[in-house]
Every structure is written in C-alpha cells, then in structure tokens.
XYZ file of C-alpha atoms in Angstrom:
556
model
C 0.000 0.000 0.000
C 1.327 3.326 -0.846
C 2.215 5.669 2.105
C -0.049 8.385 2.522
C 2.161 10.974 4.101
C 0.161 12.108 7.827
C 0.519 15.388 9.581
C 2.689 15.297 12.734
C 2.144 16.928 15.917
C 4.878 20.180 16.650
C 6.737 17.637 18.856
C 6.683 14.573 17.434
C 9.652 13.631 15.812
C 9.388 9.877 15.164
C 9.760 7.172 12.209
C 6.261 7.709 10.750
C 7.708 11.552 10.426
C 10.804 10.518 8.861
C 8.960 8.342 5.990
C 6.649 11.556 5.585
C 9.612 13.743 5.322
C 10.742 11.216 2.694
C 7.760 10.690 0.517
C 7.378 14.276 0.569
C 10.733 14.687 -0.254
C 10.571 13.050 -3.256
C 7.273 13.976 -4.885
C 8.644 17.364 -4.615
C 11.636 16.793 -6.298
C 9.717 15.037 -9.122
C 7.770 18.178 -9.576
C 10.802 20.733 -9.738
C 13.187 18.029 -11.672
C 13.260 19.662 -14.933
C 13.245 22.987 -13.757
C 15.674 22.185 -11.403
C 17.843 20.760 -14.717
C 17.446 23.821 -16.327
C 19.602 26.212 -14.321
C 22.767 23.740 -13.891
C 25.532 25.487 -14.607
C 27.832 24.502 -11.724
C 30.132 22.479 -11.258
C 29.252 21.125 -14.751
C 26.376 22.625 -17.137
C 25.544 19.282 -17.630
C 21.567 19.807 -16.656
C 21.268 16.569 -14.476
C 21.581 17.935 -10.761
C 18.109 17.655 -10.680
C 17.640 14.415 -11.855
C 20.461 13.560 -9.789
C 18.813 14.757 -6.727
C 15.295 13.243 -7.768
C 17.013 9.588 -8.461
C 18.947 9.672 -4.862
C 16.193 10.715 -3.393
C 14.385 7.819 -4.500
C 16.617 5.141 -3.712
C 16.548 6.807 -0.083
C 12.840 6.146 0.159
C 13.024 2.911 -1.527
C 15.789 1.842 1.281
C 13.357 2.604 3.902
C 10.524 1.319 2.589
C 12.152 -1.835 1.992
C 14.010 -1.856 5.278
C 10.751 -1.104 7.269
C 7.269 -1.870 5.341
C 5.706 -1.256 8.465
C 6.132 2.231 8.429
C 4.611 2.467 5.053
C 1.562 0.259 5.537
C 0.449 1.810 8.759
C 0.382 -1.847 10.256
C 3.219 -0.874 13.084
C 5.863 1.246 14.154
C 9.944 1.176 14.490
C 12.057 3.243 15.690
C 13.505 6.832 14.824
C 16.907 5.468 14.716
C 16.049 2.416 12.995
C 14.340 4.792 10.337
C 16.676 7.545 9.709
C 19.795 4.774 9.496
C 17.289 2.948 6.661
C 16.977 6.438 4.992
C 20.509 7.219 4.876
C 22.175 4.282 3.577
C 19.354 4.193 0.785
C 20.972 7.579 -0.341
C 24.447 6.079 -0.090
C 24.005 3.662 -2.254
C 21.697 5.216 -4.683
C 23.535 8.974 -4.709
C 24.208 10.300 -8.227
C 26.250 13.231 -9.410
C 28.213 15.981 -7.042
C 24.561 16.912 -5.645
C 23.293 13.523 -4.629
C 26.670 12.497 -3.178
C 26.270 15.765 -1.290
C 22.742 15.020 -0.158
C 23.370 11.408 0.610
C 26.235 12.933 3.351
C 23.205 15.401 4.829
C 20.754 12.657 5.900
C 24.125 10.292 6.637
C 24.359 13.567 9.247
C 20.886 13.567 10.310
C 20.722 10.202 11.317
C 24.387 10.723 13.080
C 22.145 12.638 15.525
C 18.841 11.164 15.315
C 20.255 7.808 14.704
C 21.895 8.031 18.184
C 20.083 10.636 20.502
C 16.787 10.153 21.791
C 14.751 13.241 21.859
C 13.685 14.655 25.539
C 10.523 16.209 26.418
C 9.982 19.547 25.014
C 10.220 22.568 27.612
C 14.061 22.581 28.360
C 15.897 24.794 25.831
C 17.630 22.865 23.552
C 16.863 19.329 24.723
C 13.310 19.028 23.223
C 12.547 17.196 19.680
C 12.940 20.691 18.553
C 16.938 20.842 19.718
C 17.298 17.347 18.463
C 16.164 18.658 14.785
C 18.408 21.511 15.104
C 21.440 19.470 16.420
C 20.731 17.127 12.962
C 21.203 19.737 10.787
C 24.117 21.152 11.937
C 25.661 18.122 12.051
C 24.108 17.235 8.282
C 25.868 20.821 6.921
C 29.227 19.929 8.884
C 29.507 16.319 7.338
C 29.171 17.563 4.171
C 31.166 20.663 4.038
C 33.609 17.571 5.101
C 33.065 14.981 2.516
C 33.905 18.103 -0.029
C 37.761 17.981 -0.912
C 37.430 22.030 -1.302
C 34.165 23.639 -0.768
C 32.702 26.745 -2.618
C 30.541 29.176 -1.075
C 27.462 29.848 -3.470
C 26.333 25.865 -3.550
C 24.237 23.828 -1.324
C 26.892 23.494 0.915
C 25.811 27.257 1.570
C 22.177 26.902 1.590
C 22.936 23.784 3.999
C 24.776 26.147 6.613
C 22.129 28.629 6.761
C 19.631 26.136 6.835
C 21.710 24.982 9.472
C 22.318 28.004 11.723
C 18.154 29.033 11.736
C 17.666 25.749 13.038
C 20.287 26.290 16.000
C 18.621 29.533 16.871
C 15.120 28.441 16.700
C 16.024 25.143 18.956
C 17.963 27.571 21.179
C 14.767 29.259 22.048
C 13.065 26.231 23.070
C 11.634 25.852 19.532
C 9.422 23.097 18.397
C 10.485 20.461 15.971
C 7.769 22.376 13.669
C 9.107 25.742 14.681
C 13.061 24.460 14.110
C 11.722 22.974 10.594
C 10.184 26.183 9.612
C 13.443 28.054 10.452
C 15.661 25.989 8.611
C 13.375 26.248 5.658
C 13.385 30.138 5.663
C 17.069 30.252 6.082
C 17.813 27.979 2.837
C 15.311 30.064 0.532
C 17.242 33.529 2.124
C 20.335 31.760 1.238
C 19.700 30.322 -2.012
C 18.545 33.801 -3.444
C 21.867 34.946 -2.259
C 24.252 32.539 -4.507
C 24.230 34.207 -7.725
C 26.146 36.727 -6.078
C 28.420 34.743 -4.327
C 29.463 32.599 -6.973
C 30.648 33.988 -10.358
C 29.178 31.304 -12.875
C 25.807 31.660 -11.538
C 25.848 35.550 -11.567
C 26.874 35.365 -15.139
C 23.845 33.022 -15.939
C 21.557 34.656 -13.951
C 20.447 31.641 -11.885
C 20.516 30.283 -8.395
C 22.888 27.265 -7.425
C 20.316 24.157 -8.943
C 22.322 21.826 -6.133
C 20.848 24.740 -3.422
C 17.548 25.051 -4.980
C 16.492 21.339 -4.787
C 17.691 21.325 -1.572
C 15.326 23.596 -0.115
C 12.962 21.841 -1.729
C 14.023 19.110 0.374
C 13.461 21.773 3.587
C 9.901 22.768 2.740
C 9.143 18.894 2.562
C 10.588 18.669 6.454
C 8.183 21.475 7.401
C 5.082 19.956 5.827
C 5.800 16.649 7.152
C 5.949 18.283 10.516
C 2.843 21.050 10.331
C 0.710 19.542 7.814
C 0.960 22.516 5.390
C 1.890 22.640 2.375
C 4.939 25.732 1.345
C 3.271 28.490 0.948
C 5.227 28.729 -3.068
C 7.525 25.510 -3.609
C 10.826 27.655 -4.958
C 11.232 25.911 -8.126
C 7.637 25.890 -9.941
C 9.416 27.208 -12.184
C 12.703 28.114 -12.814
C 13.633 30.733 -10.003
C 15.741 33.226 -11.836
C 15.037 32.453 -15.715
C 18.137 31.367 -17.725
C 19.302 34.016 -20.432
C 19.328 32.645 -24.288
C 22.671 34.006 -24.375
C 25.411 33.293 -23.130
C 25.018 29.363 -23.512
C 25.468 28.406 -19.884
C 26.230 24.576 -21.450
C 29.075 26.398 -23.563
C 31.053 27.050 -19.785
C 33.592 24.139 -17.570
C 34.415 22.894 -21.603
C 37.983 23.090 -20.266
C 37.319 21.098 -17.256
C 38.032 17.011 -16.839
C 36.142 15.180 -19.591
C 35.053 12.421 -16.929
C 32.898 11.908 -14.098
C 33.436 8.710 -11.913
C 31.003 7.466 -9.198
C 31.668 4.056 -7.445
C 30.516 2.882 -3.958
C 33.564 1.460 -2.328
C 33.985 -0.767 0.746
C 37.108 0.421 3.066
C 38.872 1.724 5.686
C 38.704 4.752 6.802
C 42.491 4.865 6.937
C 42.452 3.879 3.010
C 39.575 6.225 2.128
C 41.804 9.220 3.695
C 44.638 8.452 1.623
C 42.298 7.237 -1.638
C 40.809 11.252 -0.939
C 44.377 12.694 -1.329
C 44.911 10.081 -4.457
C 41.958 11.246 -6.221
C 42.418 15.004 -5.179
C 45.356 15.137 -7.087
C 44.415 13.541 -10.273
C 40.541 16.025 -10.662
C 38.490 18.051 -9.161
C 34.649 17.898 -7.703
C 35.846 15.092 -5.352
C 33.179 13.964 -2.801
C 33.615 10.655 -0.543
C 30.572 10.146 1.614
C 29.872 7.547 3.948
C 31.373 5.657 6.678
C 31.455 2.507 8.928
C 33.138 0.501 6.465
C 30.834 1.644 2.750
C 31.855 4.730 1.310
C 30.448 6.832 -1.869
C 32.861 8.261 -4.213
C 32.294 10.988 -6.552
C 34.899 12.760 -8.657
C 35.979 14.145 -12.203
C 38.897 13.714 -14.079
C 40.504 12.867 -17.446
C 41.645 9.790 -16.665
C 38.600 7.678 -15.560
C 40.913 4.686 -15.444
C 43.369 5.756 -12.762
C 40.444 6.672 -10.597
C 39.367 3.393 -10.450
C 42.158 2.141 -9.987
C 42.344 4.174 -6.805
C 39.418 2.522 -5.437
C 40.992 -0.605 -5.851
C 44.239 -0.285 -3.512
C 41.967 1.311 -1.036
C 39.237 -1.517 -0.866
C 36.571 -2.701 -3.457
C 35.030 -0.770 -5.532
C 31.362 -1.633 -7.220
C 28.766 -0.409 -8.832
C 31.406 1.546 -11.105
C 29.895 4.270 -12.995
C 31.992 6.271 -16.133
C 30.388 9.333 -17.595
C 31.644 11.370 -20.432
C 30.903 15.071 -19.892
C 30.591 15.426 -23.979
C 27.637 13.052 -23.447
C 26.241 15.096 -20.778
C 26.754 18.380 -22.315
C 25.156 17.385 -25.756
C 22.037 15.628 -23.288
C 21.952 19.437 -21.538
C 21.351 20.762 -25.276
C 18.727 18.506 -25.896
C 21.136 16.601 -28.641
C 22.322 13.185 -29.253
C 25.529 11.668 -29.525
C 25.514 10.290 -33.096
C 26.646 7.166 -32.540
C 28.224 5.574 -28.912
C 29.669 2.022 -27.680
C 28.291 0.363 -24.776
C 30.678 -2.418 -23.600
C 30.302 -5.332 -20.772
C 33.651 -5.965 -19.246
C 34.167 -8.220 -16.559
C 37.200 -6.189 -14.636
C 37.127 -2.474 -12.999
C 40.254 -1.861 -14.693
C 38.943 -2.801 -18.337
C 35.826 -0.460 -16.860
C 37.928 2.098 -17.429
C 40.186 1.604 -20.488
C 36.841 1.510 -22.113
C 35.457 4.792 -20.961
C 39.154 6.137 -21.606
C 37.590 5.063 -25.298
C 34.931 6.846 -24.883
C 32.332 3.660 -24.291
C 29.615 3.576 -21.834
C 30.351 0.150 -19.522
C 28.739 -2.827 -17.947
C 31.020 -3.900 -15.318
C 30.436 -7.732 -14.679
C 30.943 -9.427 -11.279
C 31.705 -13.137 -11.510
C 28.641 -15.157 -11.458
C 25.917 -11.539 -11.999
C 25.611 -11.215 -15.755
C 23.747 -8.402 -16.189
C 20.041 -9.092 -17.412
C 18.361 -7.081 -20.001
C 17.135 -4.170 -18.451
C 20.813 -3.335 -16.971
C 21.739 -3.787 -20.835
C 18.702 -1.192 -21.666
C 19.601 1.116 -18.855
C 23.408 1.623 -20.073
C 22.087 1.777 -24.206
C 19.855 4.743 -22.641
C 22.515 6.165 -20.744
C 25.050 6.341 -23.972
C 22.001 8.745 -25.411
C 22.965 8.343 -28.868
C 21.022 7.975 -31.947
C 22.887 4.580 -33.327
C 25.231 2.301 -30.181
C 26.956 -0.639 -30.807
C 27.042 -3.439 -28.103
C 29.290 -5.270 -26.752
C 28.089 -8.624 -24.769
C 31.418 -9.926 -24.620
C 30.458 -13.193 -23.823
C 28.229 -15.878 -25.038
C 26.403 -16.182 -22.295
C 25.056 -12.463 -22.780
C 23.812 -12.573 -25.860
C 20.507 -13.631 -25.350
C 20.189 -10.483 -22.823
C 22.362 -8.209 -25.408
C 19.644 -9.063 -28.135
C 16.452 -8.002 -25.382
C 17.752 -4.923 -24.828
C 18.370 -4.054 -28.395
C 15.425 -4.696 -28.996
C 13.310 -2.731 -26.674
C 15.976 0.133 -27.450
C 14.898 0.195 -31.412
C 11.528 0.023 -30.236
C 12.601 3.505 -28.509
C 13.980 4.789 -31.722
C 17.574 3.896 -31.014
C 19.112 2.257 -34.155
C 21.655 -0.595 -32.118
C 23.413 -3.358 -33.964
C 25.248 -6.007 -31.360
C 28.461 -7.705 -31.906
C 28.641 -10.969 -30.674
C 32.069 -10.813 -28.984
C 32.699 -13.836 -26.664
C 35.320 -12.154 -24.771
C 36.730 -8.748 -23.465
C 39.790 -8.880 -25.799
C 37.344 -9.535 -28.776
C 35.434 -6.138 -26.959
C 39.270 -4.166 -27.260
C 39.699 -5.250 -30.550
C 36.364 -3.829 -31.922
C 36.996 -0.770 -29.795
C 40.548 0.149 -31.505
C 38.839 0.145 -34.801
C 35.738 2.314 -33.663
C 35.040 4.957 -36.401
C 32.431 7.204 -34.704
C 32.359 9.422 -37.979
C 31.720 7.102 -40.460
C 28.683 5.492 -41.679
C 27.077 3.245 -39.372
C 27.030 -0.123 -41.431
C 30.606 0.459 -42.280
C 31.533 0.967 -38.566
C 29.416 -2.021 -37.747
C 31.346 -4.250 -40.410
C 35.065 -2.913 -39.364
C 34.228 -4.341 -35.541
C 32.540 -7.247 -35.786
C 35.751 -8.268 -38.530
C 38.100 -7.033 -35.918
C 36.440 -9.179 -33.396
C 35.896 -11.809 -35.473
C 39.992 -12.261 -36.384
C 40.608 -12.056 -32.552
C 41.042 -15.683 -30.781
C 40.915 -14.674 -27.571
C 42.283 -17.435 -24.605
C 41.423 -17.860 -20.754
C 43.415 -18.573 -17.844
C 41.473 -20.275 -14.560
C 41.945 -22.499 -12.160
C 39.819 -25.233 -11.802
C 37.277 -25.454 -8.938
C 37.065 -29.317 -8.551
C 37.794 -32.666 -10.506
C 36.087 -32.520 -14.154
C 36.638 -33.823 -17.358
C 37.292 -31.506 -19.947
C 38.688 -31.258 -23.987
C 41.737 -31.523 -22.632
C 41.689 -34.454 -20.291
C 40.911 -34.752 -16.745
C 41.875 -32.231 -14.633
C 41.973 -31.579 -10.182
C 41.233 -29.046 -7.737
C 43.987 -26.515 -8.195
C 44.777 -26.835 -11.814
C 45.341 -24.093 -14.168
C 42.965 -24.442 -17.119
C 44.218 -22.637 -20.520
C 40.961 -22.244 -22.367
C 41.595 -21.525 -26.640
C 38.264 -19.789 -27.953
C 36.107 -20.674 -25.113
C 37.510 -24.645 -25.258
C 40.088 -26.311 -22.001
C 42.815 -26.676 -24.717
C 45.883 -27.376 -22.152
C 46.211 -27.964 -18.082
C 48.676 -27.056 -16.243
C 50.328 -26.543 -12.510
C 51.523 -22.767 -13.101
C 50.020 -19.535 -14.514
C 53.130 -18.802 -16.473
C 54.274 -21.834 -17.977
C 50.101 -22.629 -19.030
C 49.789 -19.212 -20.809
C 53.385 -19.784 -22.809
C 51.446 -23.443 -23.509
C 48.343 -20.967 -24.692
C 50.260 -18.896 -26.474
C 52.179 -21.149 -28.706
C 48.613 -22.844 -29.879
C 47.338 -19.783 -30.622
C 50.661 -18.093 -32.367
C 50.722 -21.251 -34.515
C 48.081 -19.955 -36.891
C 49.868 -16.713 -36.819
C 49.296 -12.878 -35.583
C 50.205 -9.758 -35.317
C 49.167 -8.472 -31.829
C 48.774 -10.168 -28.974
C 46.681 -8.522 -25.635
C 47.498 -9.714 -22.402
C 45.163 -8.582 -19.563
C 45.957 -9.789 -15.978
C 43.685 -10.183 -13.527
C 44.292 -8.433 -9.803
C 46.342 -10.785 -8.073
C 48.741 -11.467 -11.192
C 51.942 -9.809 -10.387
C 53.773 -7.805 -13.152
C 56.672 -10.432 -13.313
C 54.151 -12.728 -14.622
C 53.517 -10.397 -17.947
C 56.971 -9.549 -18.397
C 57.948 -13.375 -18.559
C 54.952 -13.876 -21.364
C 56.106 -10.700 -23.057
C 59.378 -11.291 -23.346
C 58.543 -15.263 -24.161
C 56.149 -13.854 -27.497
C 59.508 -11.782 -28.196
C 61.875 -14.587 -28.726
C 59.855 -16.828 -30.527
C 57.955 -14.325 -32.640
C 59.795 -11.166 -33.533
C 57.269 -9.881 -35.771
C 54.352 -9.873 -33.098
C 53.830 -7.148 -31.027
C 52.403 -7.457 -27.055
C 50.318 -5.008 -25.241
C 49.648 -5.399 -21.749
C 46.850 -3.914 -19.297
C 45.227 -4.514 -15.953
C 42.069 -6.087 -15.938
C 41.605 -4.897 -12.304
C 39.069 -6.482 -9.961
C 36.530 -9.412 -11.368
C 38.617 -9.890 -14.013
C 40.231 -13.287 -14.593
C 43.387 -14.348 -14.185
C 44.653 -13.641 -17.815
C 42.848 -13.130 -20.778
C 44.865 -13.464 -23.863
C 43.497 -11.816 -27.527
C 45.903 -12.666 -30.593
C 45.271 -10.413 -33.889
C-alpha cells in the first residue's frame, strides 16, 4: 500500500515523520526536476543535478521502505533510529552526481544525531525534539562541508549552513520540531537567493545554485511533514531566476576534466583518507561520503581509469559508474551523440580503459551477468542515436539481443556484436570509427572481433573432465576460444602453452590482460617469451583490475 504521508504533531519527531519527510521529499523533487535541470551550470552545465537529486532521493525512500514496510503500511511502528539509518544508507548507495553524493552525506548527518540521541521532552531549551532537529542539521551541513575535498561558497553546501544556523537559533529558544523545521526552511530560501552573487558562474547566468535550490525543496518537505501545510510557493515551480538565451550556460567548464566517476567502495577509513588525497590530485569535484566501512565516491577527471584504480588499492570498488561530460553536455542541449559504444567488461580496470575510449560500460561481477534491463539502462545512458554493443560473452547474448530490442523500439538504431570475450570487446573498440557510416563501422568491428582468438586462464574449482583431459582441484585451465585446450600446474608456464597454440596460426598483436592478483613479473615473462619466438608480433599489456580473470589473452 502506498504511504499516505500524515501530519505530525509540533513535537513529534518519530519514524512515521521521517517516511513523511521522505515521501514528501521526493514527490517534490519530481515536480521541480526539470526545472531544477534547467539552471545547472555549476560544477558542470551538464543539466542533471536535478535528476540527480530526484534519483537519490528515490533510492533513499526505496531503502526505507524496503528496510521497514511497516512504516509504510500503517500496520506498526519502528524506531527513529532504525528509520533515519534505513533512509541514509538508501541515499548512499543510490547517490548520483556531485549533488546527490552531497545530499546522501546530509541525511548520513541527520541520522548521526537522530540515529543516536533520543529526543527529551519539550520545555528545556535545547533538549526538546525541537533541539534534536536543530542538532541534525548542523551536524548534516558539517559532514558535508567535510566529505567536499574544497568547498565553494554559493552551492548547497551554503544553503545547507544557513539552513543549518536558523535551526540552531530556533532550537535555542526552546523551539518546536515544527518551529526548528520552519526556520531551517526560511534560512535555505534567504540563502539560495543569495548565490548568484556569491558565486561567479551563476551571476553570469543569472540563476541560483540548482544543487541549493532542490535542496530547499528538500526543507519545505521537512516542514510539511511536521505542520501539515503545504509551502506556501515551492521555490522551483518554475525556474527561479530564468536562464538568459545568451550566453550558452552549457558552452562554460568545456575546459574542465572530460570524466565523471562514481563508485561505492567498501574500506577503511584509513584507506579512504589516503584514496581522498589520491583522487584530489588527479581532478576536481571530489566527494567521498559515507562511513562505517561503505563509502560513496564521486569525482571528475581525465583519466577515468586511474580513478578506479584508486578505489581498488583502497578496498573494493562496485557499482562503477563512467560518464563522459561530452555526453552530458550534448544531453543538456537537448542533442544526441551520433553514434556511442556500450561495452560489458568483466574487470574495474577494463571499466575504465573503455570509458578512456569513450564507451559507456557494464562492469560484470563473476557469477551476476547483467540481465536485459541493466543492458537497456546503459544503451539509454550512452544517449545516442545509433550504439553498438558489446556482450562480450556468449552467455550475454541472449540479454544483449532483449535490450536491443526494446531500445529500437525507442527509436535507437543498435546493432550487437557478438564478442565472446573482453579482448574480442578491445579489438572492436581500436577500430571504432564514430564518424563514419554506421554499417561500415558495424562491419570494421565485428571483422576485428571476429579475427581475434581470444584465450582464458582459470583455475579449476574441482575434478572434471574436460577437452583436454581430466583435470583436479587446483589446476590451471588454458581455455583456446572458449575450449580447455591445455592444463597445467603454473600460470606462467600454461599461458606460454596458450600462447604457442594460438601463435601457430599466426598474428600480429597479442593482448594480455591480468587479472588483480597477477603480479607484473608474470607479464613480463609472457612478453618477453612472445619476443623470442615471434619477432614480428607485437604485445600489449593492461590490468584487468578487480573481477577480471586471471589472464585473458586476444591474438590479432
């Protein structure tokens, strides 16, 4: 049953409050989405921090309502804590962009407080539901003012603060939790109107910080849920200060990174400190949210690749997610990429020397294909008028050939490769013409596939019979074009076994990519083996990163 969001009483600051706050929350930022889109012009005039804001919103109330259906069927109550913890991690793992990142580390804040600190009767200044609010938002504004590597004044880190600091004083006076809502509401709209002047590419624009302006849409949802009334005129009907035709706010940041990276990440805190010096130094935007072991990171950069890789020494990164600011720019103008790549890869680091390419990427975990509508998802997400997939792997092509489907059915025009392997995936990728005509582009991968054998290092899991004979626990399979073609005891000696079979019909190029426990020795034994026996080939070497096997092996 859909929750039907319920007045509160001044003082009480509960569960069924928080889900109201939530639902609220999120209708509201459905309403002001586009609008919201409209006047993004900072950090990126990429006209998503609204639909950034909308999408981590949901996931926030979809993490509580999953964590507690009680609260949202009216069958039962749980408790604030219980709630607000629900409600933050659903924004951790769901943030998107700089501004959902940002608001996923403001209710990670509130429920620092709330999480923790029951509320006392009201009447002592301070110590009431009312001071408990207020205490929440301060904290929210300082945790994210922290998760920023170097804050600017004029964003929502602003509006936060003031939000903030009306709270304080309202609780101070023995406020209500209504009273402290109401406060903190007033002090984001006074601050948000503010921003144009405080930061120079909104003044030029003639906007208001879209980051600030959804979040005080996210303010006048706390009040309702608390009074029962509705804002008196939600700040973003429509757009707040209306965007000039000229200059072209989308034509500003074209000098900045060409990247943005997003990946949650589970770590240390001691590696997330130095991963947040790592990534400070290779871009800029850098937010890392989270804590107690699951972290959010956001940042941009030009080298998507050694960003992941980042995330890798300091823990394990997941849900891995490579966006080209081209895309994003042409999507603020209402235009289409011509054509785009979307690639499955099994491996972070192959993740990322694909979107160094300029494809949009599946990342596969071992034993999670992705199913169709993941497929769909990253074929919608390309936003391109003709995309070429890449399943890279048998298994995926029944999916591959679902999603294409439904895409055409969209309008998209996709054609899919059937590459059985990530090599197969690099080899169509090096030939990529994204200016010539479709069919011929088309034709030029799948034959560069196509004249890739690509081979497979693994270790076998038990005692099976296979092309190659019978093989034990602990053996290292060599697999030739999806076929066990030799066994072996070690990783080197198979793959020089692998490589002769496959050399033996000739080639020009051979890819080595080596999984994350594979140590460098290992490729420059095989690289220097290819070099005595075949002077004419050529070997190129990368890391497949995390999930990726132990070697794959692509001869040209």
């Amino acid at each position: 049953m859909p929750h039907e969001p319920q007045p509160q009483s001044p003082d009480e600051l509960d569960a069924e409050a928080v889900r109201t706050w939530s639902s609220l929350a999120l209708a509201a930022l459905g309403r002001a989405r586009e609008d919201i889109d409209a006047i993004n012009v900072y950090p990126v005039a990429d006209a998503d921090t609204g639909t950034n804001l909308y999408l981590t919103a949901e996931s926030a109330d979809r993490g509580l309502a999953e964590a507690f259906p009680e609260v949202t069927d009216g069958t039962g109550r749980t408790s604030l804590a219980e709630a607000v913890r629900a409600w933050a991690h659903g924004a951790l793992v769901g943030a998107r962009g700089n501004s959902g990142t940002i608001l996923a580390q403001l209710l990670r804040g509130v429920a620092d407080v709330l999480g923790d600190e029951p509320a006392e009767p009201a009447g002592q200044a301070g110590r009431g539901p009312g001071g408990l609010l207020a205490r929440a938002l301060t904290r929210a504004a300082e945790e994210a003012y922290a998760a920023v590597a170097h804050p600017v004044e004029g964003t929502m880190l602003t509006v936060a603060g003031a939000a903030a600091r009306a709270g304080e004083a309202a609780g101070a006076a023995a406020g209500t939790a209504t009273e402290v809502a109401r406060a903190a509401y007033d002090g984001a709209r006074a601050a948000l109107a503010e921003t144009p002047g405080q930061l120079a590419a909104l003044g030029r624009a003639g906007v208001v910080d879209a980051g600030g302006c959804g979040l005080v849409v996210v303010f006048g949802a706390l009040w309702q849920a608390l009074s029962g009334q509705e804002p008196a005129a939600e700040p973003v009907r429509g757009r707040a200060v209306p965007v000039p035709p000229s200059p072209d706010p989308c034509a500003q940041e074209e000098d900045g990174p060409a990247y943005e990276v997003i990946y949650l990440l589970e770590a240390s805190e001691a590696a997330v400190g130095e991963l947040r010096e790592r990534l400070d130094g290779l871009g800029d935007s850098l937010v890392v949210v989270g804590g107690d072991g699951l972290w959010n990171v956001h940042v941009h950069v030009d080298d998507p690749g050694a960003a992941v890789e980042a995330g890798v020494v300091a823990g394990r990164p997941y849900r891995i997610r490579i966006t080209h600011f081209g895309d994003e720019r042409r999507r603020a103008r209402g235009e289409r990429a011509q054509r785009a790549v979307v690639a499955v890869v099994p491996g972070e680091g192959l993740a990322g020397l694909c979107g160094e390419a300029g494809a949009t990427t599946v990342l596969v975990r071992p034993g999670e294909p992705p199913a169709a509508a993941e497929l769909l998802d990253a074929v919608r997400r390309a936003h391109a008028r003709e995309v070429v997939l890449l399943p890279g792997g048998a298994e995926l092509r029944a999916a591959a050939a679902a999603a294409a489907e439904q895409a055409r059915a969209e309008g998209v025009r996709v054609a899919v490769i059937p590459t059985r392997s990530a090599v197969q995936g690099l080899a169509a990728l090096a030939v990529h013409d994204p200016e010539g005509s479709f069919d011929e582009d088309v034709v030029a991968m799948t034959a560069a596939a196509g004249a890739t054998r690509y081979g497979e290092l693994a270790f076998a899991e038990r005692q099976s019979f296979t092309s190659a004979g019978i093989c034990q626990a602990g053996d290292v399979l060599g697999l030739i074009d999806g076929d066990v073609a030799v066994i072996g005891s070690g990783l080197a000696e198979t793959a020089e076994a692998v490589l002769d079979r496959m050399l033996g019909s000739g080639g020009e190029l051979v890819t080595l990519v080596l999984g994350p426990d594979v140590p460098d020795a290992v490729a420059e034994r095989l690289e220097a083996y290819v070099q005595q026996g075949h002077l004419a080939v050529d070997t190129v070497t990368y890391r497949g990163g995390r999930y990726s096997a132990p070697l794959l092996i692509g001869v040209e």
